[in-house]
mmCIF file of C-alpha atoms in Angstrom:
data_model
loop_
_atom_site.group_PDB
_atom_site.id
_atom_site.type_symbol
_atom_site.label_atom_id
_atom_site.label_comp_id
_atom_site.label_asym_id
_atom_site.label_seq_id
_atom_site.Cartn_x
_atom_site.Cartn_y
_atom_site.Cartn_z
ATOM 1 C CA MET A 1167 223.587 -32.963 288.578
ATOM 2 C CA THR A 1168 219.963 -32.764 290.740
ATOM 3 C CA VAL A 1169 220.043 -33.491 294.193
ATOM 4 C CA THR A 1170 217.243 -36.326 295.159
ATOM 5 C CA LYS A 1171 216.526 -37.162 298.664
ATOM 6 C CA GLN A 1172 216.909 -40.842 299.383
ATOM 7 C CA GLU A 1173 214.353 -42.787 301.396
ATOM 8 C CA SER A 1174 215.005 -44.332 304.487
ATOM 9 C CA GLY A 1175 215.670 -47.546 304.767
ATOM 10 C CA HIS A 1176 214.628 -47.610 308.792
ATOM 11 C CA GLY A 1177 211.633 -50.057 309.565
ATOM 12 C CA GLY A 1178 207.476 -48.296 311.215
ATOM 13 C CA ALA A 1179 204.256 -47.783 310.356
ATOM 14 C CA ASP A 1180 203.594 -48.908 306.745
ATOM 15 C CA ASP A 1181 200.499 -46.018 304.978
ATOM 16 C CA ASN A 1182 197.817 -47.833 306.541
ATOM 17 C CA GLY A 1183 199.147 -48.233 310.458
ATOM 18 C CA ASP A 1184 200.443 -51.547 310.940
ATOM 19 C CA MET A 1185 203.615 -52.320 312.543
ATOM 20 C CA SER A 1186 205.871 -54.273 310.964
ATOM 21 C CA GLY A 1187 210.497 -54.423 311.221
ATOM 22 C CA ALA A 1188 212.464 -54.581 307.972
ATOM 23 C CA GLY A 1189 211.756 -57.546 306.254
ATOM 24 C CA GLY A 1190 212.591 -59.733 308.483
ATOM 25 C CA ASP A 1191 212.572 -63.213 307.296
ATOM 26 C CA ASP A 1192 210.078 -63.951 311.178
ATOM 27 C CA TYR A 1193 207.377 -60.916 310.068
ATOM 28 C CA VAL A 1194 203.842 -62.375 309.473
ATOM 29 C CA PRO A 1195 201.681 -59.879 307.985
ATOM 30 C CA SER A 1196 198.712 -58.992 310.583
ATOM 31 C CA GLN A 1197 195.067 -60.465 310.391
ATOM 32 C CA ARG A 1198 193.561 -56.965 308.948
ATOM 33 C CA ARG A 1199 196.172 -56.720 305.733
ATOM 34 C CA LEU A 1200 194.792 -59.617 305.124
ATOM 35 C CA ASP A 1201 191.950 -58.360 304.487
ATOM 36 C CA ARG A 1202 191.958 -55.599 302.976
ATOM 37 C CA GLU A 1203 194.750 -57.193 300.913
ATOM 38 C CA ARG A 1204 192.211 -59.926 299.939
ATOM 39 C CA TYR A 1205 189.194 -57.538 299.748
ATOM 40 C CA LYS A 1206 191.232 -55.533 297.107
ATOM 41 C CA ARG A 1207 191.959 -58.234 294.776
ATOM 42 C CA ALA A 1208 187.696 -59.669 295.316
ATOM 43 C CA ARG A 1209 186.992 -55.435 294.424
ATOM 44 C CA ALA A 1210 189.989 -55.395 291.170
ATOM 45 C CA ARG A 1211 187.722 -58.691 289.691
ATOM 46 C CA ARG A 1212 184.374 -57.057 289.792
ATOM 47 C CA ALA A 1213 185.805 -54.537 288.490
ATOM 48 C CA THR A 1214 187.337 -56.032 285.819
ATOM 49 C CA ALA A 1215 184.477 -58.169 285.215
ATOM 50 C CA ILE A 1216 182.590 -55.018 284.665
ATOM 51 C CA ALA A 1217 184.310 -53.146 282.608
ATOM 52 C CA ALA A 1218 183.921 -56.978 279.948
ATOM 53 C CA LEU A 1219 180.237 -57.245 280.264
ATOM 54 C CA SER A 1220 179.687 -53.698 279.519
ATOM 55 C CA THR A 1221 181.913 -54.587 276.603
ATOM 56 C CA LEU A 1222 181.014 -56.521 275.739
ATOM 57 C CA VAL A 1223 177.216 -54.989 275.564
ATOM 58 C CA THR A 1224 178.194 -52.296 273.928
ATOM 59 C CA GLY A 1225 179.955 -53.898 271.249
ATOM 60 C CA VAL A 1226 176.913 -56.452 269.984
ATOM 61 C CA VAL A 1227 175.302 -53.207 270.428
ATOM 62 C CA LEU A 1228 176.981 -51.746 267.361
ATOM 63 C CA TYR A 1229 176.765 -54.655 265.960
ATOM 64 C CA LEU A 1230 172.707 -54.408 265.471
ATOM 65 C CA VAL A 1231 172.934 -50.806 264.828
ATOM 66 C CA VAL A 1232 175.583 -51.246 261.905
ATOM 67 C CA VAL A 1233 174.040 -54.767 260.718
ATOM 68 C CA ASN A 1234 170.375 -54.107 259.979
ATOM 69 C CA ALA A 1235 171.474 -49.893 258.568
ATOM 70 C CA PRO A 1236 169.244 -49.936 255.275
ATOM 71 C CA GLY A 1237 172.576 -49.182 252.878
ATOM 72 C CA TRP A 1238 175.191 -51.852 255.411
ATOM 73 C CA PRO A 1239 174.775 -54.936 252.432
ATOM 74 C CA ARG A 1240 176.166 -51.494 249.503
ATOM 75 C CA THR A 1241 178.709 -50.486 252.308
ATOM 76 C CA LYS A 1242 179.755 -53.933 253.079
ATOM 77 C CA GLU A 1243 180.680 -54.360 249.204
ATOM 78 C CA THR A 1244 182.634 -50.786 249.242
ATOM 79 C CA PHE A 1245 183.633 -50.987 251.621
ATOM 80 C CA PHE A 1246 185.005 -54.801 253.251
ATOM 81 C CA SER A 1247 185.048 -56.700 250.100
ATOM 82 C CA TRP A 1248 187.756 -59.514 251.567
ATOM 83 C CA GLU A 1249 188.394 -59.821 247.642
ATOM 84 C CA TYR A 1250 189.789 -56.548 247.201
ATOM 85 C CA ALA A 1251 191.396 -56.924 249.758
ATOM 86 C CA ARG A 1252 193.681 -59.940 249.539
ATOM 87 C CA GLU A 1253 194.708 -57.717 246.462
ATOM 88 C CA ALA A 1254 194.874 -54.676 247.726
ATOM 89 C CA PHE A 1255 197.052 -55.912 250.866
ATOM 90 C CA PRO A 1256 200.659 -56.826 249.129
ATOM 91 C CA LYS A 1257 200.843 -53.909 247.597
ATOM 92 C CA VAL A 1258 200.181 -51.151 250.958
ATOM 93 C CA LEU A 1259 202.665 -53.117 252.726
ATOM 94 C CA GLU A 1260 205.193 -52.171 250.095
ATOM 95 C CA GLY A 1261 204.137 -48.916 250.530
ATOM 96 C CA LEU A 1262 204.191 -49.092 254.061
ATOM 97 C CA TRP A 1263 208.178 -49.226 253.721
ATOM 98 C CA LEU A 1264 208.737 -45.932 252.428
ATOM 99 C CA ASN A 1265 206.297 -44.543 255.694
ATOM 100 C CA VAL A 1266 208.904 -46.366 258.138
ATOM 101 C CA ARG A 1267 211.691 -44.485 256.104
ATOM 102 C CA LEU A 1268 210.197 -41.335 256.319
ATOM 103 C CA LEU A 1269 209.593 -41.437 259.418
ATOM 104 C CA LEU A 1270 212.923 -42.546 260.497
ATOM 105 C CA ILE A 1271 214.394 -39.932 258.596
ATOM 106 C CA CYS A 1272 212.399 -37.132 259.238
ATOM 107 C CA GLY A 1273 212.124 -37.593 262.919
ATOM 108 C CA VAL A 1274 215.701 -37.582 263.288
ATOM 109 C CA ALA A 1275 215.390 -34.801 261.905
ATOM 110 C CA VAL A 1276 212.218 -33.013 263.837
ATOM 111 C CA LEU A 1277 214.598 -33.884 266.928
ATOM 112 C CA VAL A 1278 217.418 -32.703 265.438
ATOM 113 C CA LEU A 1279 216.041 -29.268 263.294
ATOM 114 C CA GLY A 1280 213.349 -28.925 267.586
ATOM 115 C CA MET A 1281 216.474 -28.995 269.530
ATOM 116 C CA LEU A 1282 218.754 -26.131 267.676
ATOM 117 C CA ILE A 1283 215.732 -23.977 267.368
ATOM 118 C CA ALA A 1284 215.040 -24.428 271.083
ATOM 119 C CA VAL A 1285 218.160 -23.084 271.961
ATOM 120 C CA ALA A 1286 217.889 -20.668 269.177
ATOM 121 C CA ARG A 1287 214.732 -19.041 271.207
ATOM 122 C CA THR A 1288 216.114 -19.637 275.105
ATOM 123 C CA LEU A 1289 219.907 -17.741 274.347
ATOM 124 C CA ARG A 1290 219.667 -14.840 277.584
ATOM 125 C CA GLY A 1291 221.365 -11.767 276.221
ATOM 126 C CA PRO A 1292 220.537 -8.960 273.882
ATOM 127 C CA VAL A 1293 223.728 -9.784 271.256
ATOM 128 C CA PHE A 1294 221.320 -13.444 270.943
ATOM 129 C CA PHE A 1295 217.722 -11.460 269.572
ATOM 130 C CA PRO A 1296 217.771 -11.656 266.096
ATOM 131 C CA LEU A 1297 218.393 -15.283 266.586
ATOM 132 C CA ARG A 1298 215.877 -15.109 269.063
ATOM 133 C CA ALA A 1299 213.278 -14.154 266.846
ATOM 134 C CA LEU A 1300 214.257 -16.168 263.801
ATOM 135 C CA ALA A 1301 213.330 -19.002 265.703
ATOM 136 C CA ALA A 1302 210.010 -17.089 267.061
ATOM 137 C CA ALA A 1303 208.733 -15.945 263.719
ATOM 138 C CA TYR A 1304 210.027 -20.058 262.287
ATOM 139 C CA THR A 1305 208.170 -22.088 264.916
ATOM 140 C CA ASP A 1306 205.141 -18.980 264.617
ATOM 141 C CA PHE A 1307 204.954 -19.786 260.663
ATOM 142 C CA PHE A 1308 205.094 -23.262 260.212
ATOM 143 C CA ARG A 1309 202.844 -24.045 264.181
ATOM 144 C CA GLY A 1310 200.212 -21.978 261.923
ATOM 145 C CA LEU A 1311 200.342 -23.331 258.261
ATOM 146 C CA PRO A 1312 198.187 -26.174 258.232
ATOM 147 C CA LEU A 1313 200.679 -29.230 257.457
ATOM 148 C CA ILE A 1314 199.085 -29.852 253.847
ATOM 149 C CA VAL A 1315 199.761 -26.246 252.285
ATOM 150 C CA ASN A 1316 203.054 -26.651 253.929
ATOM 151 C CA LEU A 1317 203.023 -29.838 251.575
ATOM 152 C CA MET A 1318 201.002 -28.643 248.559
ATOM 153 C CA ILE A 1319 203.487 -25.510 248.450
ATOM 154 C CA VAL A 1320 206.352 -27.439 249.147
ATOM 155 C CA VAL A 1321 206.085 -30.501 247.146
ATOM 156 C CA LEU A 1322 203.937 -28.785 243.751
ATOM 157 C CA GLY A 1323 205.902 -25.034 244.184
ATOM 158 C CA VAL A 1324 209.491 -25.956 244.853
ATOM 159 C CA PRO A 1325 209.741 -28.067 240.767
ATOM 160 C CA ALA A 1326 207.607 -25.165 239.279
ATOM 161 C CA LEU A 1327 210.872 -22.989 240.240
ATOM 162 C CA ARG A 1328 213.263 -24.888 237.998
ATOM 163 C CA LEU A 1329 216.625 -24.169 240.343
ATOM 164 C CA GLN A 1330 219.620 -25.995 238.855
ATOM 165 C CA GLY A 1331 220.746 -28.295 241.564
ATOM 166 C CA VAL A 1332 217.604 -28.749 243.427
ATOM 167 C CA THR A 1333 215.715 -31.957 243.470
ATOM 168 C CA VAL A 1334 211.879 -32.469 242.122
ATOM 169 C CA ASP A 1335 211.275 -35.874 243.682
ATOM 170 C CA PRO A 1336 208.295 -35.701 245.793
ATOM 171 C CA VAL A 1337 210.008 -38.024 248.464
ATOM 172 C CA LEU A 1338 212.471 -35.797 249.431
ATOM 173 C CA LEU A 1339 209.887 -33.041 249.700
ATOM 174 C CA GLY A 1340 207.328 -35.237 251.135
ATOM 175 C CA GLY A 1341 210.375 -35.787 253.685
ATOM 176 C CA THR A 1342 211.343 -31.983 254.406
ATOM 177 C CA ALA A 1343 207.440 -30.836 254.673
ATOM 178 C CA LEU A 1344 207.276 -32.561 257.448
ATOM 179 C CA THR A 1345 210.231 -31.798 258.626
ATOM 180 C CA LEU A 1346 209.501 -27.897 258.661
ATOM 181 C CA THR A 1347 206.611 -28.155 259.583
ATOM 182 C CA TYR A 1348 207.221 -30.741 263.313
ATOM 183 C CA SER A 1349 210.115 -29.599 264.457
ATOM 184 C CA ALA A 1350 207.951 -25.963 264.644
ATOM 185 C CA TYR A 1351 205.846 -28.203 267.618
ATOM 186 C CA VAL A 1352 209.217 -30.343 268.410
ATOM 187 C CA ALA A 1353 211.179 -26.696 269.589
ATOM 188 C CA GLU A 1354 208.244 -25.846 271.569
ATOM 189 C CA VAL A 1355 207.879 -28.557 273.746
ATOM 190 C CA PHE A 1356 211.732 -27.870 274.145
ATOM 191 C CA ARG A 1357 211.616 -24.442 275.280
ATOM 192 C CA ALA A 1358 209.196 -26.074 277.397
ATOM 193 C CA GLY A 1359 210.793 -28.632 278.678
ATOM 194 C CA ILE A 1360 213.855 -26.549 279.172
ATOM 195 C CA GLU A 1361 212.203 -23.681 280.584
ATOM 196 C CA SER A 1362 211.051 -25.801 283.442
ATOM 197 C CA VAL A 1363 213.840 -26.801 284.680
ATOM 198 C CA HIS A 1364 214.631 -24.068 287.825
ATOM 199 C CA PRO A 1365 216.878 -21.732 287.014
ATOM 200 C CA SER A 1366 218.897 -23.536 290.399
ATOM 201 C CA GLN A 1367 220.310 -25.353 288.170
ATOM 202 C CA ARG A 1368 222.142 -23.691 286.144
ATOM 203 C CA ALA A 1369 223.630 -21.704 289.196
ATOM 204 C CA ALA A 1370 224.292 -24.711 290.699
ATOM 205 C CA ALA A 1371 225.995 -25.276 287.699
ATOM 206 C CA ARG A 1372 228.047 -22.284 286.884
ATOM 207 C CA SER A 1373 229.036 -21.970 290.492
ATOM 208 C CA LEU A 1374 231.572 -25.491 289.915
ATOM 209 C CA GLY A 1375 232.752 -23.876 287.518
ATOM 210 C CA LEU A 1376 231.051 -24.813 283.902
ATOM 211 C CA THR A 1377 230.070 -22.323 281.437
ATOM 212 C CA ASN A 1378 227.153 -21.463 280.096
ATOM 213 C CA ARG A 1379 227.188 -24.019 277.196
ATOM 214 C CA GLN A 1380 228.393 -26.843 279.194
ATOM 215 C CA ALA A 1381 225.628 -25.328 281.869
ATOM 216 C CA LEU A 1382 223.409 -26.059 279.407
ATOM 217 C CA ARG A 1383 224.129 -29.652 278.046
ATOM 218 C CA HIS A 1384 225.419 -31.368 280.763
ATOM 219 C CA VAL A 1385 223.119 -29.892 283.269
ATOM 220 C CA VAL A 1386 220.095 -28.332 281.811
ATOM 221 C CA LEU A 1387 219.519 -30.460 278.478
ATOM 222 C CA PRO A 1388 219.463 -33.744 279.886
ATOM 223 C CA GLN A 1389 216.221 -33.145 282.159
ATOM 224 C CA ALA A 1390 214.486 -31.363 279.625
ATOM 225 C CA VAL A 1391 214.582 -33.725 276.969
ATOM 226 C CA ARG A 1392 213.174 -36.030 280.152
ATOM 227 C CA ARG A 1393 210.822 -34.390 281.350
ATOM 228 C CA GLN A 1394 209.338 -33.811 277.454
ATOM 229 C CA VAL A 1395 209.468 -37.658 276.499
ATOM 230 C CA PRO A 1396 206.001 -38.267 276.821
ATOM 231 C CA PRO A 1397 204.717 -35.215 274.194
ATOM 232 C CA LEU A 1398 208.154 -35.647 272.013
ATOM 233 C CA LEU A 1399 206.565 -39.328 271.732
ATOM 234 C CA ASN A 1400 203.098 -38.293 270.733
ATOM 235 C CA ASP A 1401 204.026 -35.644 268.030
ATOM 236 C CA LEU A 1402 206.311 -38.892 266.204
ATOM 237 C CA VAL A 1403 203.388 -40.622 266.269
ATOM 238 C CA SER A 1404 201.495 -37.883 264.714
ATOM 239 C CA LEU A 1405 205.022 -37.955 262.373
ATOM 240 C CA GLN A 1406 204.471 -41.599 261.553
ATOM 241 C CA LYS A 1407 200.805 -41.138 260.288
ATOM 242 C CA ASP A 1408 200.486 -37.949 258.390
ATOM 243 C CA THR A 1409 203.918 -39.660 256.269
ATOM 244 C CA GLY A 1410 201.355 -41.036 254.597
ATOM 245 C CA LEU A 1411 200.085 -37.177 253.696
ATOM 246 C CA VAL A 1412 203.485 -37.390 250.992
ATOM 247 C CA SER A 1413 201.527 -38.850 248.440
ATOM 248 C CA ILE A 1414 199.484 -36.385 247.310
ATOM 249 C CA GLY A 1415 203.338 -35.017 245.470
ATOM 250 C CA GLY A 1416 202.733 -38.992 244.106
ATOM 251 C CA ALA A 1417 205.235 -40.739 246.314
ATOM 252 C CA VAL A 1418 203.464 -44.741 246.432
ATOM 253 C CA ASP A 1419 203.845 -45.099 249.745
ATOM 254 C CA ALA A 1420 200.550 -47.167 251.092
ATOM 255 C CA VAL A 1421 197.915 -44.967 250.879
ATOM 256 C CA ARG A 1422 199.104 -43.721 247.146
ATOM 257 C CA ALA A 1423 199.493 -47.715 246.355
ATOM 258 C CA ALA A 1424 195.812 -48.996 247.748
ATOM 259 C CA ASP A 1425 195.019 -44.947 245.764
ATOM 260 C CA ILE A 1426 196.492 -47.153 242.738
ATOM 261 C CA VAL A 1427 193.677 -50.205 244.109
ATOM 262 C CA VAL A 1428 191.447 -48.504 244.408
ATOM 263 C CA GLY A 1429 191.262 -46.273 241.271
ATOM 264 C CA ARG A 1430 191.441 -49.572 239.135
ATOM 265 C CA SER A 1431 188.177 -51.459 241.196
ATOM 266 C CA LEU A 1432 186.173 -48.127 242.312
ATOM 267 C CA ASN A 1433 185.927 -50.134 245.270
ATOM 268 C CA TYR A 1434 187.768 -48.606 248.388
ATOM 269 C CA THR A 1435 188.290 -51.526 250.748
ATOM 270 C CA PRO A 1436 191.979 -50.791 250.007
ATOM 271 C CA TYR A 1437 191.676 -47.662 251.905
ATOM 272 C CA ILE A 1438 190.282 -49.337 255.237
ATOM 273 C CA VAL A 1439 192.757 -51.883 254.143
ATOM 274 C CA ALA A 1440 195.513 -48.616 254.564
ATOM 275 C CA GLY A 1441 193.807 -47.458 257.332
ATOM 276 C CA LEU A 1442 194.718 -50.537 259.396
ATOM 277 C CA VAL A 1443 197.517 -51.056 258.718
ATOM 278 C CA PHE A 1444 199.092 -47.656 259.602
ATOM 279 C CA VAL A 1445 196.496 -48.163 263.237
ATOM 280 C CA ALA A 1446 198.207 -52.143 263.727
ATOM 281 C CA LEU A 1447 202.026 -49.803 262.786
ATOM 282 C CA THR A 1448 200.533 -46.878 265.946
ATOM 283 C CA ILE A 1449 198.783 -48.401 268.888
ATOM 284 C CA PRO A 1450 202.656 -49.154 269.660
ATOM 285 C CA MET A 1451 204.627 -46.715 270.025
ATOM 286 C CA THR A 1452 200.618 -45.398 271.685
ATOM 287 C CA ARG A 1453 200.752 -48.202 273.961
ATOM 288 C CA PHE A 1454 205.293 -47.265 274.332
ATOM 289 C CA THR A 1455 204.196 -43.839 275.462
ATOM 290 C CA ASP A 1456 201.692 -44.360 277.857
ATOM 291 C CA TRP A 1457 203.364 -46.809 279.738
ATOM 292 C CA VAL A 1458 206.639 -44.390 279.664
ATOM 293 C CA THR A 1459 203.954 -41.626 281.342
ATOM 294 C CA ALA A 1460 203.622 -43.953 283.992
ATOM 295 C CA ARG A 1461 206.494 -45.195 284.886
ATOM 296 C CA MET A 1462 207.842 -40.594 285.007
ATOM 297 C CA ASP A 1463 204.130 -40.430 286.518
ATOM 298 C CA ARG A 1464 205.620 -42.640 289.572
ATOM 299 C CA ARG A 1465 209.095 -41.806 289.941
ATOM 300 C CA ARG A 1466 207.370 -38.326 290.322
ATOM 301 C CA ALA A 1467 204.834 -39.940 292.699
ATOM 302 C CA GLN A 1468 207.786 -41.920 294.859
ATOM 303 C CA GLY A 1469 210.511 -38.270 294.925
ATOM 304 C CA GLY A 1470 212.766 -39.682 292.551
ATOM 305 C CA ALA A 1471 214.425 -38.455 289.974
ATOM 306 C CA LEU A 1472 212.322 -36.717 287.125
#
């Protein structure tokens, strides 16, 4: 329900003073404009060449420093053995499927729980004070508690209670710990988005006859979520990496699969393989996050709706 400024379609002077029509077929760019575009292309090519050269020089220097280090032969044998990499790679890929499933299930649970907590923290009126206090205490506690400690408490502590009907599966318990921690972070992201929506949007919705709940659902939350997409994607990238911590409870994920091979061979190459697999899985999500952020920045600069 936001109102955006529409751009005028009339012709006129461009940003650099060149006069042009509304895009007719007989429009011919001026010589100054052509020279300016040619200069921009030349400068872009020069910047690309300099960046490539500096990257190449940096890579060569780092390579020479590493391979000429006194301990490089032993390090290469211990961390970069092709034989152990080939042995570990299928097992690490098999364990990675568990990490992917944890990301998908926990990601949905984190988004839902985080949204509920954020909405609870933004409820108005004294009657909702206990709910707001509980939501604030939840976010403060789990944002301050280190994730590794939370995992140990849930994965190792819950089975020790021997509660009837409570699972002792380390995968489920590890996923629960991840959800508890990340929902606190995501709740603050959602809350920031909700509070960034101008009060006039809610007031306009109420003036049209919407209730508080309808205004929140149809006006405030859509804008809040759109504005917070980049930080939400960053949290999901972090969640993807931290799914490897469920291995502390014995769950055979990519990290645990690498650990099994290391324990048998006393060679640390499988850890490098597991790390590279996680990097390969995370890079597309990171680049997608950067693309979404840049797209939203362009729309904001052009005065489009957010």
